[in-house]
XYZ file of C-alpha atoms in Angstrom:
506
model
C 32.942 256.304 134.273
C 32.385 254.602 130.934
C 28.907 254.911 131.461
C 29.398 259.044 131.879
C 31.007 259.309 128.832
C 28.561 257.363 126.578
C 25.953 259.713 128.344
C 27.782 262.637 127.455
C 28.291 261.692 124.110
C 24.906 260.895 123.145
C 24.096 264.229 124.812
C 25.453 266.600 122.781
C 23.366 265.748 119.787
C 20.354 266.621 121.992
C 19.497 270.227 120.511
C 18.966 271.430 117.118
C 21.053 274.152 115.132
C 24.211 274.313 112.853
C 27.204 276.153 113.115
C 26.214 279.414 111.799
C 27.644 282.345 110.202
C 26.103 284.742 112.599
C 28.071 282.492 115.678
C 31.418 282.703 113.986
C 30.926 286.158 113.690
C 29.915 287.072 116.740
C 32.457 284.458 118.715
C 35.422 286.222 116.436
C 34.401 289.284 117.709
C 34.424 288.519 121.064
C 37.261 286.732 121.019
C 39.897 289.860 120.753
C 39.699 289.946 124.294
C 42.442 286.952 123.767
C 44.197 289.012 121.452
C 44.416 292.198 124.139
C 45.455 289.680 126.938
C 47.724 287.607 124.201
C 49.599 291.183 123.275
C 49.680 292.112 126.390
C 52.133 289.035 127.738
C 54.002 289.209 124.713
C 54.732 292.714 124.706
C 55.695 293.125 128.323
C 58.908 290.169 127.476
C 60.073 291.530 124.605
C 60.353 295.408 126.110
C 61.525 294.455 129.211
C 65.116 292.913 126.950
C 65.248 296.460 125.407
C 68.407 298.199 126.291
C 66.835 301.787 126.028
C 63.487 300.944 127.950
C 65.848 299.283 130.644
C 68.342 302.689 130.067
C 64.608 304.732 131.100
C 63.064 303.089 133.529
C 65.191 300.445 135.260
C 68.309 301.993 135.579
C 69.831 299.205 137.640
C 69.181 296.226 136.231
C 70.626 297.750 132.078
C 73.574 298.366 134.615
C 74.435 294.635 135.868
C 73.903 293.574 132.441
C 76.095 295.586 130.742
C 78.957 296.042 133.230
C 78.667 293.892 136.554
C 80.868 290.682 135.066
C 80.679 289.589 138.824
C 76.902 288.714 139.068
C 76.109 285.534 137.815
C 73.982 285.073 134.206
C 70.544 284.019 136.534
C 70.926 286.711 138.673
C 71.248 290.083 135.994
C 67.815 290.715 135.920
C 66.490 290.214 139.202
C 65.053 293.458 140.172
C 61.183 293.574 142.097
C 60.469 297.053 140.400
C 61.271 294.818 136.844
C 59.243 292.372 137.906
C 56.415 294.941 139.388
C 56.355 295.973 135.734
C 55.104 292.962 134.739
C 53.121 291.436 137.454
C 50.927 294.943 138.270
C 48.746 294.202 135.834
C 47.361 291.299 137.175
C 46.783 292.423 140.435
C 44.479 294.696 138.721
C 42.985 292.326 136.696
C 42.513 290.434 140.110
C 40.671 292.905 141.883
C 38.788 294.073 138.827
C 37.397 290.438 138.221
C 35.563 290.505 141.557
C 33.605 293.721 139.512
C 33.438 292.252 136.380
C 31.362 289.300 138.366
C 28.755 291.561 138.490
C 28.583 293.451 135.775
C 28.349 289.797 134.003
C 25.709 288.473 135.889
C 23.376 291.997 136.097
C 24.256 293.312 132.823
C 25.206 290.931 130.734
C 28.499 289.404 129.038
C 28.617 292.300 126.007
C 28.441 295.123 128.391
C 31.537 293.649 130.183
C 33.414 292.552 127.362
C 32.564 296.442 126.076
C 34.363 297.583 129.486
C 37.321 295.690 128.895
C 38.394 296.657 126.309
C 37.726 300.418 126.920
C 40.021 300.220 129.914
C 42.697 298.684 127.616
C 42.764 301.141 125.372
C 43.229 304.036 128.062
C 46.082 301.499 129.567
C 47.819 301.027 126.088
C 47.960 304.699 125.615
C 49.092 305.771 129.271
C 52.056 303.462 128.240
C 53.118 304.790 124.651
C 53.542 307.455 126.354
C 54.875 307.252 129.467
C 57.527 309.257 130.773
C 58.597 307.871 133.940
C 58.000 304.285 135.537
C 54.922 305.411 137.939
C 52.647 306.650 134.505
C 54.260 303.084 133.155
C 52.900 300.853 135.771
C 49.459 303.090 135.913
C 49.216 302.504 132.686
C 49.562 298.428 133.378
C 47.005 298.467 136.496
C 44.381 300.165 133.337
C 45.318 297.054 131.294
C 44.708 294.891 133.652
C 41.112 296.165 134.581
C 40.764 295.342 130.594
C 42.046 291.932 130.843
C 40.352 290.818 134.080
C 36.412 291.896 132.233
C 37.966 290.943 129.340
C 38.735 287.180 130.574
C 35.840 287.000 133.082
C 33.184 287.638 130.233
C 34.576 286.381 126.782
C 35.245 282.232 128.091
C 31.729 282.306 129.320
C 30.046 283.887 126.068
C 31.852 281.645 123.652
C 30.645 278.852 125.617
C 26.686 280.151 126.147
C 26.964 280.481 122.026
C 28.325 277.526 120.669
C 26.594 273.971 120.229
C 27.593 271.595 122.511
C 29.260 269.393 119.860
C 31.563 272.705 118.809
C 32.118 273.858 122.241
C 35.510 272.825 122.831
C 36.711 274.140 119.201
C 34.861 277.462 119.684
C 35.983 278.450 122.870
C 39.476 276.981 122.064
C 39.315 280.257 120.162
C 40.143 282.251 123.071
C 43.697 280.324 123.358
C 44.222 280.935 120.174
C 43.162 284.781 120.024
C 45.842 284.716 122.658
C 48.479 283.112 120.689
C 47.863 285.670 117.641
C 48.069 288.354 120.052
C 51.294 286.993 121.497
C 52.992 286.353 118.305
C 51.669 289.790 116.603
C 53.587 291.184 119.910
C 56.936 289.333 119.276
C 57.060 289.916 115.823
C 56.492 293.977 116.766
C 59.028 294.128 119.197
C 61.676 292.251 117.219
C 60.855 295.071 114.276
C 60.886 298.010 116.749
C 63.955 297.183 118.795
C 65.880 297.983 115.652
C 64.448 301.794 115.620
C 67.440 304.062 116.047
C 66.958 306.819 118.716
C 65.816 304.211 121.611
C 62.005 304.687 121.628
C 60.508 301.447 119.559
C 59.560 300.522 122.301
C 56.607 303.247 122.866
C 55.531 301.981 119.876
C 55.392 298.220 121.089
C 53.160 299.609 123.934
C 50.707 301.791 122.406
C 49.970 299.346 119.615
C 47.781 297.376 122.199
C 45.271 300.475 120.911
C 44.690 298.459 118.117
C 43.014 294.967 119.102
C 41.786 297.074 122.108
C 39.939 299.343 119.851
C 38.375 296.490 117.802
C 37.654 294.985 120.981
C 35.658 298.319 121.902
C 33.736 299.195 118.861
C 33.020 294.857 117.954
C 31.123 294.967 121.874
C 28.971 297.589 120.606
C 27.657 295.255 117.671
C 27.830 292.223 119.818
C 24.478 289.995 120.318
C 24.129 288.993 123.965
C 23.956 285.209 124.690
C 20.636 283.783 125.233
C 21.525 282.091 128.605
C 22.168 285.805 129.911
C 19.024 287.133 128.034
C 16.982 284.813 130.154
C 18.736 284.957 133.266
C 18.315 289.294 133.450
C 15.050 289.042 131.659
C 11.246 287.782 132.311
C 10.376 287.503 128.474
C 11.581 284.313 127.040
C 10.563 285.349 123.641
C 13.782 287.734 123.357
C 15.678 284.542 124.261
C 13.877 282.237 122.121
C 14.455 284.639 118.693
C 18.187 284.627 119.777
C 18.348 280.899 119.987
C 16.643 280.127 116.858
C 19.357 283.002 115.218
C 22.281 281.377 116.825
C 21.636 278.050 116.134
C 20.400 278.506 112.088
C 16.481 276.746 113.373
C 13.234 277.179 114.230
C 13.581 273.981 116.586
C 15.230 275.006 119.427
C 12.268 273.809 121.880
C 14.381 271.081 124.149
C 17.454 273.892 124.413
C 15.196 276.578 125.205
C 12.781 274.458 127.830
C 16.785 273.688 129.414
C 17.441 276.937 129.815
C 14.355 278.266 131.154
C 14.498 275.632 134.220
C 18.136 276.828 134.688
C 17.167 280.176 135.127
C 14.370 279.540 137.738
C 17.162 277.893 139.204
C 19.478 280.673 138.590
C 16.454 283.459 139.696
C 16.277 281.658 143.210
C 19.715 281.927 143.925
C 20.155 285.559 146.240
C 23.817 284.904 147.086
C 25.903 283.383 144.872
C 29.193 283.618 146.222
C 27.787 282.027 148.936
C 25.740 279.460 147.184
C 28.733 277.636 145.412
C 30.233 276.680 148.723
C 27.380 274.081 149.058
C 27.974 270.657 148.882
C 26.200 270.126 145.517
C 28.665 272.862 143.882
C 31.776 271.110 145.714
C 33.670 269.442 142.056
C 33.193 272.931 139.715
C 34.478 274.912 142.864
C 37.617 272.586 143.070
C 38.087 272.617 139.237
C 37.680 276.445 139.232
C 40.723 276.913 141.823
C 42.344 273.331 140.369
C 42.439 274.215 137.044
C 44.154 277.687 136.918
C 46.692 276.875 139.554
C 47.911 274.544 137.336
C 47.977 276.455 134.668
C 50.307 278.532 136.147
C 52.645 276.722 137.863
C 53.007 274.619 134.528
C 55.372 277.422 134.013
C 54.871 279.106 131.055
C 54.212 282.061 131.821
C 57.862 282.146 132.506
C 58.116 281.712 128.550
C 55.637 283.996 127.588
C 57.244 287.082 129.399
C 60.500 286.390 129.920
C 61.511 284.285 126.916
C 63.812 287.274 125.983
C 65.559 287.683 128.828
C 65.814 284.252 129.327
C 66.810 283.640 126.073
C 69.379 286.193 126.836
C 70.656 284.363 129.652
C 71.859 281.547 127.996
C 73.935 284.032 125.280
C 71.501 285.020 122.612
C 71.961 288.662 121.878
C 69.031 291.370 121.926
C 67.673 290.334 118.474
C 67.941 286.925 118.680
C 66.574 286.847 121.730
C 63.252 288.747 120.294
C 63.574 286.386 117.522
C 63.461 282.817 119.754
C 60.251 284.260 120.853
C 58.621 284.900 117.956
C 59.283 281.331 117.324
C 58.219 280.088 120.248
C 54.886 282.165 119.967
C 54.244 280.798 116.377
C 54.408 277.056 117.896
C 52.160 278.024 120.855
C 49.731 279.546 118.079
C 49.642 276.306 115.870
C 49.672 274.241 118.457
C 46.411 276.041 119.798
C 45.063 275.461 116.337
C 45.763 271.914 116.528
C 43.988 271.489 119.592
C 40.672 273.646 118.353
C 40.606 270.963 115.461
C 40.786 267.921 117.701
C 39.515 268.476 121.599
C 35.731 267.909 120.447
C 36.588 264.471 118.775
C 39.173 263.284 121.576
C 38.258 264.891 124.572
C 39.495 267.205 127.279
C 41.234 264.576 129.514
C 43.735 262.821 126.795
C 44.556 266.063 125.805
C 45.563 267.422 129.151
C 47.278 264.163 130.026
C 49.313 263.919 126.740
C 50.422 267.284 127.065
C 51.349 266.907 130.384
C 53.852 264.337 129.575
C 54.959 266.434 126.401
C 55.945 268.974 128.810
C 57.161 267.137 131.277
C 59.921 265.643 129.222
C 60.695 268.986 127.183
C 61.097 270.647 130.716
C 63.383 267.946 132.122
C 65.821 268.062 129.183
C 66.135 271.840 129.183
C 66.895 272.071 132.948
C 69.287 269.537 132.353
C 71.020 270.944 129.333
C 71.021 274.234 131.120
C 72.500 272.603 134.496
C 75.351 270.896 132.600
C 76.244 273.589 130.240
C 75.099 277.110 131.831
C 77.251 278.307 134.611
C 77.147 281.579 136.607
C 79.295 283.281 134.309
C 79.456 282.742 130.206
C 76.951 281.440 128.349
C 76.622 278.021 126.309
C 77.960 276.329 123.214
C 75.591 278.216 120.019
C 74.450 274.895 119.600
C 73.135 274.319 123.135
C 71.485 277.691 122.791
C 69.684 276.012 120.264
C 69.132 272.933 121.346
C 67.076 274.693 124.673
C 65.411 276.655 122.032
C 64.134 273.636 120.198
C 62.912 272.178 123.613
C 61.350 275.189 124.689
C 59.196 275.253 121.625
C 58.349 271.484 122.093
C 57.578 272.475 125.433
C 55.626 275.512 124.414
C 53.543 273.448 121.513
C 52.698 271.004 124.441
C 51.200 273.753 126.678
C 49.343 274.921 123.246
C 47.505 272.301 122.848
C 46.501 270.838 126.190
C 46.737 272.943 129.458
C 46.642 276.481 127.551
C 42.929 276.514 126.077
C 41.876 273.652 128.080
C 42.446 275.802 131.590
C 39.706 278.077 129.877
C 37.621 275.828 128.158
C 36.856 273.518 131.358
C 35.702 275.982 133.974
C 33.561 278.449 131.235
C 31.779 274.934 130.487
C 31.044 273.298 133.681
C 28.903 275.865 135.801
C 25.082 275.945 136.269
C 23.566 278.941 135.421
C 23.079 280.153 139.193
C 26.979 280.249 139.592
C 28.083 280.714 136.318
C 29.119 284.245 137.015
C 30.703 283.924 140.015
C 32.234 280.382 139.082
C 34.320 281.883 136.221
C 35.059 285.111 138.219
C 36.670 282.378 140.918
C 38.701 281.176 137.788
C 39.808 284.440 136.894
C 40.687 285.519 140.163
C 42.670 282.491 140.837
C 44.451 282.805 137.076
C 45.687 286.240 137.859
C 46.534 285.868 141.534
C 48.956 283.179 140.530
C 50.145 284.508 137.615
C 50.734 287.752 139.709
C 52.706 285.728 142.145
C 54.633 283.690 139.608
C 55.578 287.009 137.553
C 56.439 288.549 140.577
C 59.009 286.114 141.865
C 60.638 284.181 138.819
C 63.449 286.346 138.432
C 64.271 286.101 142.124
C 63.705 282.008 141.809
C 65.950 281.627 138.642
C 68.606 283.357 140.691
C 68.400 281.220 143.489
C 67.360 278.206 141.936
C 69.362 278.813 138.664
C 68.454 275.781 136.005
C 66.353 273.919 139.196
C 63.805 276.213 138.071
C 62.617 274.057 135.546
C 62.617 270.671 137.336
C 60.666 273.061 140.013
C 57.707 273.601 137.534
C 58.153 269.823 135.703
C 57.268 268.647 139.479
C 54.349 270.822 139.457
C 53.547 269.115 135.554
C 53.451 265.668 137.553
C 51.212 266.378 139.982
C 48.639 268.517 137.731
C 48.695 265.292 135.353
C 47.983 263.201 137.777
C 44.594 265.175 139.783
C 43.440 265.260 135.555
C 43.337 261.737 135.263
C 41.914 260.976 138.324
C 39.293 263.419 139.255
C 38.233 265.226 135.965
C 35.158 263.817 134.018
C 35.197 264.241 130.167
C 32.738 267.191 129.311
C 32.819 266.917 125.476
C 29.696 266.950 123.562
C 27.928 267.188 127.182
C 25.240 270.432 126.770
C 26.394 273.208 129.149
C 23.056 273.760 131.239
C 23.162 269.618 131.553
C 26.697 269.401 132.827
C 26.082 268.182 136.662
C 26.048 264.310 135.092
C 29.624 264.252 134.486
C 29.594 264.666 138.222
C 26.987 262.251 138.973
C 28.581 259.471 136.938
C 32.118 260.028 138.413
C 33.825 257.523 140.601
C 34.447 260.121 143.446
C 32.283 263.659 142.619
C 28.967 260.913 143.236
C 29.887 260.664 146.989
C 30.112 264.055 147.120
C 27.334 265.147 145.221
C 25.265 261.987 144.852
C 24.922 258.936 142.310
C 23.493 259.952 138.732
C 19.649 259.047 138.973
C 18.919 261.388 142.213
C 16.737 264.080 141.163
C 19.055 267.013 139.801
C 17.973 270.785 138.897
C 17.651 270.383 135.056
């Protein structure tokens, strides 16, 4: 294992080239697909707490709020069509990441990133103006075709363009794109839930036309990677003048001689979905199912869209509520940026273990405090509303900085060429699947399981901590198309895949 890491280390000094204007550029760009997705969570929590979009749309559940002082506080708003609302657009970004697979792979990452965020826009403006909850969740399912070529594409090209040695901070970007779209969301719907007349909240939701149209109009201008330039192309030349503009050098001769092998490798490979079952592909196959299971179940995606309305069980009001999450959002943001300054220099593994135990803890105490305090009827003490609210943004700035960009980062960095595509399409799919399934059924479980919800995910924060520790290699400073060593070198992946030394593709 030791031996790995000095490997790995040494490694990523092994090509030529500078952080360059033209890569920061280009990786900013491409990088609003964070923002879209980002806005998108944040947007759907804070308009689901409005009183006149519940009034509109979900008759029902504005009624047990308002008048039902039978129900308990966990169970107000547990309605399926709420939750539908929500969780629609990941089924559609599910399905449309099987797609956007292809469209990578054949046509390159620009072209798909282009496609996302065309599909947002249309999906942001079906919303603003939606008149009755069927054009609503239409316009969702559009939004989620934007986020699932949106997320498929954008890891995978801020990994092919960064140096090894800035991988982890440049594709740490993405996390971070998020968290700016998140907060920019909060801090919109806390403005426009103080419209009089009842419709701020068409504003909240057609406002996703603006990183969505950035999004659409930056793809055009976009350069394509040079991994994907050589993998759809038999001149190497176009690929070699890329390199030698990304990377600010003439000398890009080991990087480029990597990449060619890689795509011979890549070339040969007629079925790909097929190809990463083999036994060689067995570790990036686990991660890519591992890695954004966990993400999900670490719960906070029960933060990110229902902070309001959980926020408003517990006895904030409507603006307060909106107001704990634009806190919460601007912790998840720095904490992102914290993590984009340090995860090349420490690694991927301490991160993801500290931050495991950072929200471990924070999710203890707040089930507790809520258990104690919280019953079915009432709310708590002001200062045990804020005492959850601190702990929720400890919890939130522990997510930020470990398991949030990290469940990108690791599975856009660890795939050979020849599965690259459908690798991060597998991550995707998984992401949104559980995400889906976890947006569609938290309001049901916080009814049933009231403040047990939270010990429910702080279980799952356990076990995720635990498979990090003992089955994921560190990949920092490790070049992307030289990644299968981590695997060699590690005390279990070798018996699966073989002991470093045996012959290997690159």
């Amino acid at each position: 294992m030791a031996m790995g890491l000095a490997i790995g280390s040494q490694g990523g000094h092994h090509y030529n080239g500078k952080m360059t204007s033209f890569v920061v550029l280009s990786c900013m760009m491409a990088a609003m697909g964070g923002v879209i997705f980002g806005y998108d969570i944040g947007i759907s929590g804070g308009v689901t707490s409005m009183e006149p979009f519940l009034k509109k749309f979900f008759p029902e559940v504005y009624t047990k709020m308002k008048q039902d002082t039978s129900i308990s506080n966990y169970c107000k708003f547990d309605s399926q069509l709420l939750t539908s609302f929500t969780s629609s657009l990941y089924l559609a970004g599910l399905v449309a990441s099987f797609f956007a697979s292809s469209v990578t792979k054949s046509f390159g990452r620009k072209p798909s990133i282009l496609i996302g965020g065309a599909a947002f826009l249309a999906g942001s403006a079906l919303g603003g103006a939606s008149l009755n909850v069927y054009m609503l969740i239409m316009g969702r399912v559009l939004l989620g075709v934007g986020v699932g070529f949106a997320n498929q594409s954008v890891p995978l090209y801020l990994s092919e363009m960064a140096l090894p040695k800035y991988r982890g901070a440049i594709n740490n970007g993405f996390q971070f794109s998020i968290g700016i779209g998140a907060l920019s969301a909060n801090l919109i719907n806390y403005g426009t839930e103080k419209i009089k007349g009842g419709w701020g909240w068409r504003i909240s939701l057609a406002m996703a036309a603006i990183p969505a149209t950035i999004l659409t109009l930056g793809a055009i201008f976009l350069p394509e990677t040079p991994n994907s330039l050589i993998q759809r192309s038999n001149d190497p030349r176009r690929a070699e003048l890329m390199l030698r503009r990304v990377r600010g050098t003439d000398e890009v001769g080991a990087e480029l001689d990597d990449l060619l092998k890689a795509s011979t490798v890549a070339k040969n490979t007629k079925y790909p979905f097929r190809k990463i079952l083999e036994r060689e592909y067995r570790p990036q196959l686990v991660m890519s199912i591992a890695l954004p299971f966990f993400q999900q179940v670490t719960g906070i995606n029960v933060i990110a869209f229902y902070a309001p309305i959980l926020f408003r069980t517990i006895g904030l009001g409507e603006s307060a509520s909106l107001l704990s999450a634009v806190m919460t959002g601007a912790v998840g943001t720095v904490s992102t940026f914290i993590s984009m300054v340090i995860v090349d220099k420490f690694g991927r593994r301490a991160l993801f273990v500290a931050g495991g135990v950072q929200m471990f803890l924070a999710q203890t105490f707040v089930g507790g405090v809520m258990a104690a305090e919280l019953g079915d009827h009432g709310g708590v003490s002001k200062g045990y509303a804020y005492l959850v609210l601190v702990l929720i943004g400890v919890y939130v700035a522990g997510f930020g900085w470990s398991w949030g960009p990290l469940g990108w980062l690791v599975p856009s960095e660890i795939f050979p060429l020849e599965i690259r595509s459908v690798g991060q399409s597998i991550t995707v799919v998984v992401n949104f699947l559980f995400t889906f399934i976890v947006a569609q059924t938290f309001l049901a479980m916080l009814c049933h399981f009231k403040a047990g919800i939270f010990f429910f995910f702080g279980g799952w924060v356990v076990v995720m901590t635990g498979f990090v520790h003992l089955f994921l290699p560190e990949t920092k400073n490790v070049p992307i198309e030289k990644m299968d060593v981590v695997w060699r070198e590690h005390w279990f992946w070798k018996t699966i895949v073989g002991p470093a030394g045996e012959d290997s593709k690159i």
